[in-house]
């Protein structure tokens, strides 16, 4: 790989990021380098969004296809003028309602934004993250920062500095370690350039919260098997967020039927000599008492599930399991984003369970 560097990991106090550290990290960004940093969603891999060579390094480090556009991060509303020259009406009020926060807006792009950031599109994705370290970095850098999630392409997104290091050691100049991220799944992507405002990716802002503000809102997740240049959110490939283990993702309203199917599968895999992992909400553990498996508990509800999802997938991979079984949470609140990431991790193969049996038809 062309970009090979010594990676420096720096601990940063989340509530009071030290001025000297942030000045140094801002200097690295201005000098065309790469800085990984925590946001409220996941860790980002940042570069000066206005410098095409710096942006090219992001693609190299992640081994990311060039047709997958990158989100631009800002820390104040004035920076929008630099990024877009045509703010659709009502969008500033919308941004002021949800920023700083886990909402990414797709807007018409200005000439200042390099084509590599937008993968040649005439739109640009922008957000203002709600995390003291991300905001301090943006202030110190003084330029908008382009940042995808700081994982290797197709790996689960990083929610800790250790995840970033595991994927990108030697490919990023600085990792700012601010502890685990809060939300755990990426931002909600909202396209406001289309006739009807459309969610392209479920994420940290729940659909219900956006719909309360935008009643006509549409949700149009894309599940693509391969990169299609014309797709609305080309990064939305299946086989995104995938662990090495094979995923068995279950969905259905009939608790008994779902857990029966999961137990049967776990047993059959163990009998074949496979190490089985289970990702579960705390209360689900009672259903797996008789099963030999590594169980990672993700908490009590879908908000906790979101916070622990990617770390759980990575932990089970590290534990060396060959299969991961999980039940999709209800698609409300952050459950919708968790469902979306599980579908992708399973490359679209969702096992729909009813009292009549299991249907592996997919989404
Ligand atoms: O929470 C997040 O959004 C994190 C943190 C670091 O901010 N970032 C993130 O970036 O998830 P990434 O690159 O992993 O996902 C961004 C996705 C792309 O894959 C693409 O689908 C979509 O955003 N995107 C970017 N620019 C776009 C555009 N102009 N039009 C449509 N979709 C776009
Ligand atoms: Mg990503």
GROMACS .gro file of C-alpha atoms and ligand atoms in nm:
model
  397
    1UNK     CA    1   0.000   0.000   0.000
    2UNK     CA    2   0.136   0.340  -0.098
    3UNK     CA    3   0.051   0.524   0.222
    4UNK     CA    4   0.256   0.368   0.498
    5UNK     CA    5   0.318   0.567   0.814
    6UNK     CA    6   0.380   0.537   1.185
    7UNK     CA    7   0.048   0.558   1.365
    8UNK     CA    8   0.045   0.765   1.684
    9UNK     CA    9  -0.238   0.695   1.928
   10UNK     CA   10  -0.320   0.981   2.164
   11UNK     CA   11  -0.557   0.960   2.460
   12UNK     CA   12  -0.787   1.260   2.466
   13UNK     CA   13  -1.015   1.367   2.751
   14UNK     CA   14  -1.360   1.364   2.599
   15UNK     CA   15  -1.508   1.659   2.786
   16UNK     CA   16  -1.194   1.876   2.775
   17UNK     CA   17  -0.976   1.783   2.481
   18UNK     CA   18  -0.630   1.935   2.553
   19UNK     CA   19  -0.566   2.240   2.334
   20UNK     CA   20  -0.209   2.132   2.244
   21UNK     CA   21  -0.323   1.788   2.126
   22UNK     CA   22  -0.605   1.928   1.918
   23UNK     CA   23  -0.372   2.192   1.766
   24UNK     CA   24  -0.131   1.916   1.665
   25UNK     CA   25  -0.410   1.701   1.515
   26UNK     CA   26  -0.545   2.007   1.330
   27UNK     CA   27  -0.194   2.064   1.191
   28UNK     CA   28  -0.182   1.704   1.062
   29UNK     CA   29  -0.514   1.759   0.881
   30UNK     CA   30  -0.399   2.091   0.731
   31UNK     CA   31  -0.073   1.924   0.621
   32UNK     CA   32  -0.267   1.666   0.418
   33UNK     CA   33  -0.247   1.382   0.674
   34UNK     CA   34  -0.507   1.144   0.816
   35UNK     CA   35  -0.652   1.169   1.168
   36UNK     CA   36  -0.899   0.914   1.308
   37UNK     CA   37  -1.135   1.067   1.564
   38UNK     CA   38  -1.442   0.976   1.768
   39UNK     CA   39  -1.784   1.110   1.677
   40UNK     CA   40  -2.112   1.039   1.859
   41UNK     CA   41  -2.184   0.762   1.603
   42UNK     CA   42  -1.862   0.577   1.511
   43UNK     CA   43  -1.494   0.671   1.466
   44UNK     CA   44  -1.419   0.864   1.146
   45UNK     CA   45  -1.106   0.864   0.928
   46UNK     CA   46  -1.055   1.234   0.861
   47UNK     CA   47  -0.870   1.437   0.597
   48UNK     CA   48  -0.892   1.795   0.467
   49UNK     CA   49  -1.205   1.778   0.250
   50UNK     CA   50  -1.074   2.057   0.024
   51UNK     CA   51  -0.745   1.878  -0.058
   52UNK     CA   52  -0.784   1.606  -0.327
   53UNK     CA   53  -0.450   1.438  -0.241
   54UNK     CA   54  -0.545   1.410   0.126
   55UNK     CA   55  -0.886   1.268   0.023
   56UNK     CA   56  -0.710   1.015  -0.202
   57UNK     CA   57  -0.524   0.885   0.104
   58UNK     CA   58  -0.854   0.801   0.273
   59UNK     CA   59  -0.948   0.576  -0.019
   60UNK     CA   60  -0.604   0.408  -0.012
   61UNK     CA   61  -0.604   0.353   0.364
   62UNK     CA   62  -0.953   0.200   0.366
   63UNK     CA   63  -0.915   0.017   0.033
   64UNK     CA   64  -1.242   0.188  -0.049
   65UNK     CA   65  -1.381   0.187  -0.405
   66UNK     CA   66  -1.347   0.533  -0.564
   67UNK     CA   67  -1.720   0.546  -0.647
   68UNK     CA   68  -1.824   0.553  -0.278
   69UNK     CA   69  -1.862   0.920  -0.175
   70UNK     CA   70  -1.749   1.063   0.160
   71UNK     CA   71  -1.934   1.271   0.421
   72UNK     CA   72  -1.800   1.622   0.488
   73UNK     CA   73  -1.797   1.728   0.856
   74UNK     CA   74  -1.832   2.086   0.978
   75UNK     CA   75  -1.850   2.258   1.317
   76UNK     CA   76  -2.042   2.577   1.236
   77UNK     CA   77  -2.333   2.667   1.011
   78UNK     CA   78  -2.131   2.933   0.820
   79UNK     CA   79  -1.921   2.653   0.667
   80UNK     CA   80  -2.226   2.541   0.470
   81UNK     CA   81  -2.167   2.831   0.230
   82UNK     CA   82  -1.832   2.678   0.138
   83UNK     CA   83  -1.982   2.336   0.069
   84UNK     CA   84  -2.307   2.412  -0.110
   85UNK     CA   85  -2.407   2.715  -0.317
   86UNK     CA   86  -2.774   2.627  -0.326
   87UNK     CA   87  -2.930   2.539   0.007
   88UNK     CA   88  -3.284   2.404  -0.064
   89UNK     CA   89  -3.551   2.606   0.120
   90UNK     CA   90  -3.624   2.493   0.474
   91UNK     CA   91  -3.301   2.296   0.497
   92UNK     CA   92  -3.122   2.543   0.722
   93UNK     CA   93  -3.404   2.522   0.978
   94UNK     CA   94  -3.392   2.142   0.954
   95UNK     CA   95  -3.014   2.145   1.010
   96UNK     CA   96  -3.052   2.380   1.307
   97UNK     CA   97  -3.306   2.143   1.458
   98UNK     CA   98  -3.087   1.828   1.430
   99UNK     CA   99  -2.726   1.961   1.437
  100UNK     CA  100  -2.492   1.900   1.596
  101UNK     CA  101  -2.609   1.539   1.573
  102UNK     CA  102  -2.620   1.213   1.379
  103UNK     CA  103  -2.799   1.350   1.070
  104UNK     CA  104  -2.621   1.373   0.732
  105UNK     CA  105  -2.781   1.593   0.466
  106UNK     CA  106  -2.728   1.535   0.094
  107UNK     CA  107  -2.708   1.881  -0.070
  108UNK     CA  108  -2.612   2.030  -0.408
  109UNK     CA  109  -2.232   2.056  -0.409
  110UNK     CA  110  -2.021   2.371  -0.455
  111UNK     CA  111  -1.711   2.391  -0.677
  112UNK     CA  112  -1.484   2.401  -0.368
  113UNK     CA  113  -1.559   2.033  -0.296
  114UNK     CA  114  -1.332   1.799  -0.494
  115UNK     CA  115  -1.492   1.536  -0.717
  116UNK     CA  116  -1.314   1.260  -0.523
  117UNK     CA  117  -1.520   1.346  -0.211
  118UNK     CA  118  -1.849   1.313  -0.396
  119UNK     CA  119  -1.736   1.033  -0.629
  120UNK     CA  120  -1.817   1.256  -0.924
  121UNK     CA  121  -2.173   1.340  -0.813
  122UNK     CA  122  -2.318   1.688  -0.812
  123UNK     CA  123  -2.436   1.640  -0.452
  124UNK     CA  124  -2.237   1.638  -0.129
  125UNK     CA  125  -2.320   1.477   0.207
  126UNK     CA  126  -2.264   1.703   0.512
  127UNK     CA  127  -2.299   1.672   0.886
  128UNK     CA  128  -2.209   1.849   1.211
  129UNK     CA  129  -2.110   1.580   1.462
  130UNK     CA  130  -2.214   1.606   1.827
  131UNK     CA  131  -1.891   1.508   2.000
  132UNK     CA  132  -1.652   1.742   2.186
  133UNK     CA  133  -1.339   1.584   2.029
  134UNK     CA  134  -1.476   1.590   1.674
  135UNK     CA  135  -1.584   1.954   1.713
  136UNK     CA  136  -1.248   2.053   1.869
  137UNK     CA  137  -1.064   1.885   1.579
  138UNK     CA  138  -1.279   2.067   1.322
  139UNK     CA  139  -1.215   2.400   1.496
  140UNK     CA  140  -0.841   2.337   1.520
  141UNK     CA  141  -0.814   2.225   1.157
  142UNK     CA  142  -1.009   2.526   1.031
  143UNK     CA  143  -1.118   2.332   0.721
  144UNK     CA  144  -1.412   2.097   0.658
  145UNK     CA  145  -1.307   1.736   0.722
  146UNK     CA  146  -1.404   1.450   0.492
  147UNK     CA  147  -1.445   1.135   0.699
  148UNK     CA  148  -1.585   0.790   0.631
  149UNK     CA  149  -1.606   0.538   0.913
  150UNK     CA  150  -1.249   0.443   1.015
  151UNK     CA  151  -1.270   0.073   0.927
  152UNK     CA  152  -1.128  -0.124   0.635
  153UNK     CA  153  -1.388  -0.138   0.357
  154UNK     CA  154  -1.652  -0.407   0.435
  155UNK     CA  155  -1.548  -0.450   0.801
  156UNK     CA  156  -1.778  -0.359   1.091
  157UNK     CA  157  -1.753   0.014   1.172
  158UNK     CA  158  -1.522   0.107   1.463
  159UNK     CA  159  -1.670   0.222   1.792
  160UNK     CA  160  -1.337   0.227   1.982
  161UNK     CA  161  -0.982   0.342   1.904
  162UNK     CA  162  -0.871  -0.023   1.932
  163UNK     CA  163  -1.103  -0.114   1.643
  164UNK     CA  164  -0.948   0.165   1.433
  165UNK     CA  165  -0.600   0.043   1.517
  166UNK     CA  166  -0.687  -0.318   1.431
  167UNK     CA  167  -0.797  -0.210   1.081
  168UNK     CA  168  -0.574   0.089   1.000
  169UNK     CA  169  -0.247   0.068   1.197
  170UNK     CA  170   0.028   0.200   0.966
  171UNK     CA  171  -0.224   0.372   0.739
  172UNK     CA  172  -0.338   0.665   0.956
  173UNK     CA  173  -0.107   0.929   1.108
  174UNK     CA  174  -0.294   0.992   1.433
  175UNK     CA  175  -0.572   0.812   1.620
  176UNK     CA  176  -0.744   1.030   1.881
  177UNK     CA  177  -0.864   0.788   2.148
  178UNK     CA  178  -1.166   0.940   2.319
  179UNK     CA  179  -1.316   0.614   2.446
  180UNK     CA  180  -1.613   0.427   2.302
  181UNK     CA  181  -1.862   0.621   2.086
  182UNK     CA  182  -2.214   0.687   2.216
  183UNK     CA  183  -2.464   0.577   1.952
  184UNK     CA  184  -2.267   0.298   1.787
  185UNK     CA  185  -2.429   0.306   1.441
  186UNK     CA  186  -2.360   0.566   1.172
  187UNK     CA  187  -2.559   0.881   1.101
  188UNK     CA  188  -2.896   0.885   0.928
  189UNK     CA  189  -2.848   1.002   0.567
  190UNK     CA  190  -3.127   1.228   0.438
  191UNK     CA  191  -3.140   1.339   0.075
  192UNK     CA  192  -3.304   1.682   0.056
  193UNK     CA  193  -3.229   1.732  -0.316
  194UNK     CA  194  -3.504   1.491  -0.424
  195UNK     CA  195  -3.871   1.596  -0.472
  196UNK     CA  196  -3.960   1.411  -0.151
  197UNK     CA  197  -3.702   1.416   0.132
  198UNK     CA  198  -3.570   1.060   0.143
  199UNK     CA  199  -3.375   0.862   0.402
  200UNK     CA  200  -3.098   0.678   0.217
  201UNK     CA  201  -2.952   0.513   0.529
  202UNK     CA  202  -3.121   0.455   0.865
  203UNK     CA  203  -2.895   0.572   1.147
  204UNK     CA  204  -2.853   0.766   1.469
  205UNK     CA  205  -3.156   0.995   1.425
  206UNK     CA  206  -3.463   0.767   1.440
  207UNK     CA  207  -3.703   0.777   1.145
  208UNK     CA  208  -3.985   0.872   1.385
  209UNK     CA  209  -3.799   1.188   1.498
  210UNK     CA  210  -3.743   1.299   1.137
  211UNK     CA  211  -4.097   1.214   1.031
  212UNK     CA  212  -4.236   1.432   1.311
  213UNK     CA  213  -4.048   1.720   1.146
  214UNK     CA  214  -4.093   1.614   0.781
  215UNK     CA  215  -4.431   1.434   0.747
  216UNK     CA  216  -4.376   1.344   0.377
  217UNK     CA  217  -4.046   1.172   0.450
  218UNK     CA  218  -3.969   0.858   0.246
  219UNK     CA  219  -3.743   0.568   0.352
  220UNK     CA  220  -3.570   0.398   0.062
  221UNK     CA  221  -3.290   0.169   0.180
  222UNK     CA  222  -3.077   0.031  -0.100
  223UNK     CA  223  -2.948  -0.322  -0.079
  224UNK     CA  224  -2.711  -0.368  -0.368
  225UNK     CA  225  -2.501  -0.671  -0.445
  226UNK     CA  226  -2.244  -0.463  -0.632
  227UNK     CA  227  -2.148  -0.100  -0.659
  228UNK     CA  228  -2.375   0.077  -0.906
  229UNK     CA  229  -2.248   0.424  -0.992
  230UNK     CA  230  -2.600   0.565  -1.031
  231UNK     CA  231  -2.730   0.436  -0.696
  232UNK     CA  232  -2.852   0.708  -0.453
  233UNK     CA  233  -2.610   0.596  -0.179
  234UNK     CA  234  -2.351   0.380  -0.350
  235UNK     CA  235  -2.185   0.287  -0.022
  236UNK     CA  236  -2.497   0.090   0.068
  237UNK     CA  237  -2.359  -0.235  -0.059
  238UNK     CA  238  -2.458  -0.565   0.082
  239UNK     CA  239  -2.155  -0.722   0.245
  240UNK     CA  240  -2.093  -0.403   0.434
  241UNK     CA  241  -2.017  -0.428   0.806
  242UNK     CA  242  -1.951  -0.799   0.757
  243UNK     CA  243  -1.767  -1.003   1.019
  244UNK     CA  244  -1.560  -1.302   0.904
  245UNK     CA  245  -1.808  -1.547   1.059
  246UNK     CA  246  -2.117  -1.652   0.867
  247UNK     CA  247  -2.426  -1.460   0.980
  248UNK     CA  248  -2.761  -1.623   1.058
  249UNK     CA  249  -3.008  -1.337   1.099
  250UNK     CA  250  -3.361  -1.421   1.218
  251UNK     CA  251  -3.678  -1.214   1.196
  252UNK     CA  252  -4.033  -1.291   1.304
  253UNK     CA  253  -4.304  -1.202   1.556
  254UNK     CA  254  -4.354  -1.550   1.702
  255UNK     CA  255  -4.099  -1.567   1.988
  256UNK     CA  256  -4.127  -1.939   2.035
  257UNK     CA  257  -4.084  -2.018   1.664
  258UNK     CA  258  -3.786  -1.780   1.632
  259UNK     CA  259  -3.594  -1.917   1.931
  260UNK     CA  260  -3.676  -2.276   1.832
  261UNK     CA  261  -3.527  -2.210   1.489
  262UNK     CA  262  -3.218  -2.046   1.638
  263UNK     CA  263  -3.160  -2.330   1.886
  264UNK     CA  264  -3.201  -2.590   1.614
  265UNK     CA  265  -2.947  -2.412   1.391
  266UNK     CA  266  -2.699  -2.363   1.676
  267UNK     CA  267  -2.723  -2.730   1.765
  268UNK     CA  268  -2.678  -2.843   1.407
  269UNK     CA  269  -2.372  -2.618   1.362
  270UNK     CA  270  -2.215  -2.743   1.688
  271UNK     CA  271  -2.275  -3.100   1.576
  272UNK     CA  272  -2.080  -3.017   1.261
  273UNK     CA  273  -1.793  -2.901   1.482
  274UNK     CA  274  -1.846  -2.528   1.428
  275UNK     CA  275  -1.793  -2.272   1.704
  276UNK     CA  276  -2.118  -2.076   1.738
  277UNK     CA  277  -2.159  -1.716   1.851
  278UNK     CA  278  -2.485  -1.551   1.955
  279UNK     CA  279  -2.549  -1.178   1.973
  280UNK     CA  280  -2.847  -1.113   2.200
  281UNK     CA  281  -3.040  -0.866   2.410
  282UNK     CA  282  -3.001  -0.939   2.781
  283UNK     CA  283  -3.349  -1.085   2.827
  284UNK     CA  284  -3.297  -1.329   2.539
  285UNK     CA  285  -3.028  -1.525   2.722
  286UNK     CA  286  -3.284  -1.756   2.885
  287UNK     CA  287  -3.362  -1.896   2.540
  288UNK     CA  288  -3.007  -2.018   2.487
  289UNK     CA  289  -2.938  -2.194   2.817
  290UNK     CA  290  -2.911  -2.537   2.661
  291UNK     CA  291  -2.683  -2.421   2.378
  292UNK     CA  292  -2.303  -2.438   2.360
  293UNK     CA  293  -2.211  -2.096   2.224
  294UNK     CA  294  -2.017  -1.776   2.289
  295UNK     CA  295  -2.289  -1.530   2.382
  296UNK     CA  296  -2.237  -1.154   2.363
  297UNK     CA  297  -2.508  -0.958   2.542
  298UNK     CA  298  -2.584  -0.618   2.392
  299UNK     CA  299  -2.801  -0.463   2.662
  300UNK     CA  300  -3.167  -0.414   2.736
  301UNK     CA  301  -3.314  -0.240   2.431
  302UNK     CA  302  -3.242  -0.141   2.072
  303UNK     CA  303  -3.053   0.173   2.180
  304UNK     CA  304  -2.810  -0.046   2.376
  305UNK     CA  305  -2.810  -0.294   2.088
  306UNK     CA  306  -2.695  -0.015   1.851
  307UNK     CA  307  -2.421   0.090   2.092
  308UNK     CA  308  -2.284  -0.266   2.119
  309UNK     CA  309  -2.359  -0.412   1.776
  310UNK     CA  310  -2.029  -0.355   1.591
  311UNK     CA  311  -1.812  -0.424   1.897
  312UNK     CA  312  -2.012  -0.746   1.948
  313UNK     CA  313  -1.956  -0.861   1.590
  314UNK     CA  314  -1.583  -0.787   1.622
  315UNK     CA  315  -1.560  -0.961   1.961
  316UNK     CA  316  -1.720  -1.277   1.823
  317UNK     CA  317  -1.484  -1.270   1.524
  318UNK     CA  318  -1.188  -1.234   1.760
  319UNK     CA  319  -1.320  -1.523   1.969
  320UNK     CA  320  -1.292  -1.732   1.651
  321UNK     CA  321  -1.656  -1.835   1.601
  322UNK     CA  322  -1.753  -1.957   1.255
  323UNK     CA  323  -2.120  -1.861   1.277
  324UNK     CA  324  -2.309  -1.576   1.444
  325UNK     CA  325  -2.681  -1.610   1.520
  326UNK     CA  326  -2.890  -1.303   1.600
  327UNK     CA  327  -3.253  -1.197   1.610
  328UNK     CA  328  -3.342  -0.865   1.446
  329UNK     CA  329  -3.486  -0.618   1.700
  330UNK     CA  330  -3.819  -0.442   1.631
  331UNK     CA  331  -3.770  -0.173   1.366
  332UNK     CA  332  -3.847   0.124   1.593
  333UNK     CA  333  -3.609   0.390   1.721
  334UNK     CA  334  -3.252   0.274   1.666
  335UNK     CA  335  -3.387  -0.077   1.597
  336UNK     CA  336  -3.434   0.024   1.232
  337UNK     CA  337  -3.064   0.105   1.190
  338UNK     CA  338  -2.963  -0.214   1.374
  339UNK     CA  339  -3.191  -0.415   1.144
  340UNK     CA  340  -3.033  -0.249   0.839
  341UNK     CA  341  -2.675  -0.326   0.953
  342UNK     CA  342  -2.766  -0.688   1.034
  343UNK     CA  343  -2.921  -0.733   0.687
  344UNK     CA  344  -2.598  -0.604   0.531
  345UNK     CA  345  -2.377  -0.813   0.758
  346UNK     CA  346  -2.576  -1.115   0.638
  347UNK     CA  347  -2.546  -1.002   0.275
  348UNK     CA  348  -2.924  -0.981   0.256
  349UNK     CA  349  -2.999  -1.334   0.375
  350UNK     CA  350  -3.256  -1.283   0.649
  351UNK     CA  351  -3.434  -1.592   0.781
  352UNK     CA  352  -3.805  -1.510   0.815
  353UNK     CA  353  -3.957  -1.730   1.083
  354UNK     CA  354  -4.327  -1.809   1.137
  355UNK     CA  355  -4.505  -2.091   1.318
  356UNK     CA  356  -4.506  -2.264   0.976
  357UNK     CA  357  -4.126  -2.265   0.948
  358UNK     CA  358  -3.819  -2.078   0.825
  359UNK     CA  359  -3.803  -1.898   0.492
  360UNK     CA  360  -3.455  -1.800   0.376
  361UNK     CA  361  -3.583  -1.577   0.093
  362UNK     CA  362  -3.393  -1.266   0.200
  363UNK     CA  363  -3.511  -0.905   0.223
  364LIG     O1  364  -2.193   0.859   1.128
  364LIG     C1  365  -2.138   0.869   1.018
  364LIG     O2  366  -2.200   0.908   0.918
  364LIG     C2  367  -1.989   0.833   1.008
  364LIG     C3  368  -1.911   0.934   1.093
  364LIG     C4  369  -1.762   0.916   1.079
  364LIG     O3  370  -1.949   1.064   1.058
  364LIG     N1  371  -1.947   0.834   0.872
  364LIG     C5  372  -1.983   0.737   0.784
  364LIG     O4  373  -1.922   0.746   0.661
  364LIG     O5  374  -2.060   0.647   0.810
  364LIG     P1  375  -1.921   0.626   0.556
  364LIG     O6  376  -1.829   0.670   0.449
  364LIG     O7  377  -1.889   0.500   0.623
  364LIG     O8  378  -2.064   0.625   0.498
  364LIG     C6  379  -2.106   0.737   0.423
  364LIG     C7  380  -2.204   0.700   0.318
  364LIG     C8  381  -2.145   0.651   0.188
  364LIG     O9  382  -2.118   0.515   0.186
  364LIG     C9  383  -2.255   0.688   0.089
  364LIG    O10  384  -2.350   0.584   0.083
  364LIG    C10  385  -2.321   0.807   0.154
  364LIG    O11  386  -2.267   0.821   0.280
  364LIG     N2  387  -2.294   0.930   0.078
  364LIG    C11  388  -2.188   1.013   0.084
  364LIG     N3  389  -2.200   1.114  -0.003
  364LIG    C12  390  -2.317   1.096  -0.066
  364LIG    C13  391  -2.388   1.166  -0.167
  364LIG     N4  392  -2.339   1.277  -0.223
  364LIG     N5  393  -2.508   1.117  -0.207
  364LIG    C14  394  -2.558   1.005  -0.150
  364LIG     N6  395  -2.496   0.934  -0.054
  364LIG    C15  396  -2.378   0.978  -0.013
  365LIG    MG1  397  -1.870   0.307   0.655
   0.00000   0.00000   0.00000
